[in-house]
PDB file of C-alpha atoms in Angstrom:
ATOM      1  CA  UNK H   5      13.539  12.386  19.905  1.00 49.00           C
ATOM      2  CA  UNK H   6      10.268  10.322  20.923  1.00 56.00           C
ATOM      3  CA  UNK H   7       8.357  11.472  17.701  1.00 54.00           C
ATOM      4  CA  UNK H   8      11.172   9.484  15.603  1.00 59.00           C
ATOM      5  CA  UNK H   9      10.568   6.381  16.421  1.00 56.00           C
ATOM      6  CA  UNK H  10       6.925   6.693  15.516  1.00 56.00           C
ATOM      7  CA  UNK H  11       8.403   7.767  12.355  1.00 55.00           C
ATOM      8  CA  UNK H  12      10.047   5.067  11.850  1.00 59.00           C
ATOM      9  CA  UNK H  13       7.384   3.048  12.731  1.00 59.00           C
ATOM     10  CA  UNK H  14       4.513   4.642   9.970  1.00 61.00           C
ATOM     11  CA  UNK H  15       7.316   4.221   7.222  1.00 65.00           C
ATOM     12  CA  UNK H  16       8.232   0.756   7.577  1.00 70.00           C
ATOM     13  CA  UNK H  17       3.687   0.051   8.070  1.00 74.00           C
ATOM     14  CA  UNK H  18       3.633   2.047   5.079  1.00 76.00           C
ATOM     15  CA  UNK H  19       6.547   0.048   3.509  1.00 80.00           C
ATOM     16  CA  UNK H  20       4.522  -3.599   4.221  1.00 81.00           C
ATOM     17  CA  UNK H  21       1.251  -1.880   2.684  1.00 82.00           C
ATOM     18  CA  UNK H  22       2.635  -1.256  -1.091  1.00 85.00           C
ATOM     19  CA  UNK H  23       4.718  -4.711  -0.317  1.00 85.00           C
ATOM     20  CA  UNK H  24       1.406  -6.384   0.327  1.00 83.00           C
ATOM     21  CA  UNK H  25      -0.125  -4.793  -2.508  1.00 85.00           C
ATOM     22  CA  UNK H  26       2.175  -5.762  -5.016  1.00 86.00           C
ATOM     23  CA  UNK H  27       2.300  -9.349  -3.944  1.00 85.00           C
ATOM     24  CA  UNK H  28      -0.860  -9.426  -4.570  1.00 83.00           C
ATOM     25  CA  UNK H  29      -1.212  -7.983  -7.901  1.00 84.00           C
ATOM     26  CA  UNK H  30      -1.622  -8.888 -10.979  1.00 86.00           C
ATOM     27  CA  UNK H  31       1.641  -8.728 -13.006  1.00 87.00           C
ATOM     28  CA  UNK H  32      -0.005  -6.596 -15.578  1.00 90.00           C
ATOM     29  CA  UNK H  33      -2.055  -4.433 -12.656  1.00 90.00           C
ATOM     30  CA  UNK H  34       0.986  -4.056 -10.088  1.00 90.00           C
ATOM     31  CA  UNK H  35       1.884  -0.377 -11.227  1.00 92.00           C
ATOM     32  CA  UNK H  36      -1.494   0.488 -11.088  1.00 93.00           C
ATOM     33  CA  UNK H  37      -2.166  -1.011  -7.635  1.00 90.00           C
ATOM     34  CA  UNK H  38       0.648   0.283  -6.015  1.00 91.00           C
ATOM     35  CA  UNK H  39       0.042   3.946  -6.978  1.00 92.00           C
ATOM     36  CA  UNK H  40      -3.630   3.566  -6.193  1.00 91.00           C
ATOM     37  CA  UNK H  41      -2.623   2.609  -2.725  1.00 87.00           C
ATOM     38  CA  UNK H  42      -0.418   5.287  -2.348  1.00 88.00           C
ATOM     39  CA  UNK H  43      -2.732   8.092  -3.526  1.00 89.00           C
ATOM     40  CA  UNK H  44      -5.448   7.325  -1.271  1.00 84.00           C
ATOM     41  CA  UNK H  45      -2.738   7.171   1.757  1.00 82.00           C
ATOM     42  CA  UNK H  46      -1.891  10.735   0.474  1.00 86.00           C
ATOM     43  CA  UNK H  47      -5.679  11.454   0.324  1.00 86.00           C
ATOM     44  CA  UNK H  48      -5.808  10.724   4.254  1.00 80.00           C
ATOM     45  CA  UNK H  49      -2.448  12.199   4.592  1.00 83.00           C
ATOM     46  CA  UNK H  50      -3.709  15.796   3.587  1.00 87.00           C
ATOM     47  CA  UNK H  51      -7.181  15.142   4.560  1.00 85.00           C
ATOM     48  CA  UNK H  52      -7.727  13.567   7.928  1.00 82.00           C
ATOM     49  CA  UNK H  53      -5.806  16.299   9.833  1.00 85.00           C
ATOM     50  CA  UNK H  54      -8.390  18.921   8.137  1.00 87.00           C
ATOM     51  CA  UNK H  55     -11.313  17.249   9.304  1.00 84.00           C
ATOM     52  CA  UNK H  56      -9.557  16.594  12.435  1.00 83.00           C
ATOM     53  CA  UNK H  57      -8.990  20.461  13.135  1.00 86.00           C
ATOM     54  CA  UNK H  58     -12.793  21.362  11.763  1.00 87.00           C
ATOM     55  CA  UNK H  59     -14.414  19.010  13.918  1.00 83.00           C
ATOM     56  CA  UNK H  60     -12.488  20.402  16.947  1.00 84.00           C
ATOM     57  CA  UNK H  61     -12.815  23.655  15.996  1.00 88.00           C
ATOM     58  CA  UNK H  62     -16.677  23.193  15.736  1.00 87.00           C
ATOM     59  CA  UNK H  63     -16.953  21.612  19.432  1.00 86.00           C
ATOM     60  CA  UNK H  64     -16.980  18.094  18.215  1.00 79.00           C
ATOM     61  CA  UNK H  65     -14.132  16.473  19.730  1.00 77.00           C
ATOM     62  CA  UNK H  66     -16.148  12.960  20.078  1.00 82.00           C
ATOM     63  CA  UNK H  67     -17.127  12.461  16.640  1.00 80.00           C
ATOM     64  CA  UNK H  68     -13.394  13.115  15.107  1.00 78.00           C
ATOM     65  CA  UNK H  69     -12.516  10.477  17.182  1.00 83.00           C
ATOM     66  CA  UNK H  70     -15.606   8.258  15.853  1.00 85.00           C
ATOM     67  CA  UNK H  71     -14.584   9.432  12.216  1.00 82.00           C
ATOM     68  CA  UNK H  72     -11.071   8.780  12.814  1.00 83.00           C
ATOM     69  CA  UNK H  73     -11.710   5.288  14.663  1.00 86.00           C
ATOM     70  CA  UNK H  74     -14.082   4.273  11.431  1.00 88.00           C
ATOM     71  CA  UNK H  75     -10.974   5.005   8.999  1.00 83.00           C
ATOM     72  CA  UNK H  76      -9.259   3.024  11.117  1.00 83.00           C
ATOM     73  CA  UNK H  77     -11.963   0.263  11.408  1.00 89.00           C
ATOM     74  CA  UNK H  78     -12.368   0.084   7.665  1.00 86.00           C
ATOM     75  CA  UNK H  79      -8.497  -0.026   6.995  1.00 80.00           C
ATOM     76  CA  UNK H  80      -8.773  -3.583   9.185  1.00 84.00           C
ATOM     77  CA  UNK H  81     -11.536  -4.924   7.283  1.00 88.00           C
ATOM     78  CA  UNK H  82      -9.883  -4.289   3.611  1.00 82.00           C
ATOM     79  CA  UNK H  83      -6.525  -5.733   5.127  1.00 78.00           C
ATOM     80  CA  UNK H  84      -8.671  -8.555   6.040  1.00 82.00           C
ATOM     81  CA  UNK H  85     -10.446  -9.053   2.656  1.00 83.00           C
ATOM     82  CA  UNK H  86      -6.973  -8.751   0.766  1.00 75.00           C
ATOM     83  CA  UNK H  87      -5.098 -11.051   3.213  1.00 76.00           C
ATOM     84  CA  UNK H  88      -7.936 -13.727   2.345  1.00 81.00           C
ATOM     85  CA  UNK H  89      -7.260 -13.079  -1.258  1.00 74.00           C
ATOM     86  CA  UNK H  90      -4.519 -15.870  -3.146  1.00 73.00           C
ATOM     87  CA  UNK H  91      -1.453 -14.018  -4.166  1.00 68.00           C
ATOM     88  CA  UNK H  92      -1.550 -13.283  -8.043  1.00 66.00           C
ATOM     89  CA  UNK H  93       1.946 -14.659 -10.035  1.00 61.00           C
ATOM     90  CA  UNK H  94       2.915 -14.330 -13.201  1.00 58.00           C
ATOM     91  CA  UNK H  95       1.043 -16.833 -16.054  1.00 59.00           C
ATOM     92  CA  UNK H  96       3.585 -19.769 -16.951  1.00 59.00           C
ATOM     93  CA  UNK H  97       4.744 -18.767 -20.224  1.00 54.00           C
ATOM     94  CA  UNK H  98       2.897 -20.759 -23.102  1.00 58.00           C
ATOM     95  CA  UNK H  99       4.359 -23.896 -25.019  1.00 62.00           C
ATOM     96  CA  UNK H 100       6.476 -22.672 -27.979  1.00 59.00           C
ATOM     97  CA  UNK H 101       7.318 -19.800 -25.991  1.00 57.00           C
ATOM     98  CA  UNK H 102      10.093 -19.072 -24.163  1.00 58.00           C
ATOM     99  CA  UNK H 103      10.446 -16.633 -21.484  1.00 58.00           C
ATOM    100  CA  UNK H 104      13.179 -13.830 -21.575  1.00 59.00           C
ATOM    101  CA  UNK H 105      16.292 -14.871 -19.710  1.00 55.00           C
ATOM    102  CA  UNK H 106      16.550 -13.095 -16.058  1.00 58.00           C
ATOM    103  CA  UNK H 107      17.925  -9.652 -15.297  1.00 58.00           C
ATOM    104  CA  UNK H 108      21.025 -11.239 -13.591  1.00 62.00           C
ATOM    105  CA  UNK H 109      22.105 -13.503 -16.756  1.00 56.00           C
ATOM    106  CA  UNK H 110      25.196 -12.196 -19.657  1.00 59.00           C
ATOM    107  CA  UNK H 111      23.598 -10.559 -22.577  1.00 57.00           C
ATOM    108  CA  UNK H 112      25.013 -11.624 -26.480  1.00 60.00           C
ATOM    109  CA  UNK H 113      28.305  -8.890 -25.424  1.00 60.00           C
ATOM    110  CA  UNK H 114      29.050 -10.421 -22.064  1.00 56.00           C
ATOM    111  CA  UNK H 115      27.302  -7.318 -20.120  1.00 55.00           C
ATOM    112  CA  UNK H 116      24.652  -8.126 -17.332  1.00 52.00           C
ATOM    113  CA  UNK H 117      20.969  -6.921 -18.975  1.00 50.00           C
TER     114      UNK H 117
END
């Protein structure tokens, strides 16, 4: 029951992460970022426990925690960086141009594109 919440917890930090990431995107890059971001969480996902469990096996209990606390050190610093980074929007659509009509508004038939 108390591992749950913890659970809970990682999803929803996970959850702001690829939000964060996607605000500030590029419209043309977003995809891109968003699965780059997710593969190296997966990367640490599969690989930080294995270096976790070699370094204890091998005696060195003090530097998986200084390996561990410099992931977590360097996770701060590229929040920071990205945080001071504007968020990217879409490029007003040139004169002459019109953009297409939102997702929400009735198609030629009447149906909702």
């Amino acid at each position: 029951m108390r591992g749950r919440g913890r659970r809970r917890v990682l999803n929803s930090a996970q959850t702001m992460i690829y939000a964060t990431v996607s605000i500030r995107s590029a419209p043309d890059n977003r995809a891109t970022a968003v699965g780059r971001t997710s593969g190296m969480g997966r990367f640490g996902a599969v690989f930080g426990p294995c270096l976790g469990g070699q370094l204890l096996a091998a005696g060195d209990g003090d530097r998986g925690f200084t390996a561990f606390a410099l992931a977590g050190v360097s996770s701060m610093v590229f929040i920071g960086v990205a945080a001071l980074r504007p968020a990217r929007h879409a490029a007003p659509a040139a004169p002459g141009r019109s953009r297409p009509p939102p997702a929400d508004t009735p198609g030629p038939c009447g149906a909702v594109q």
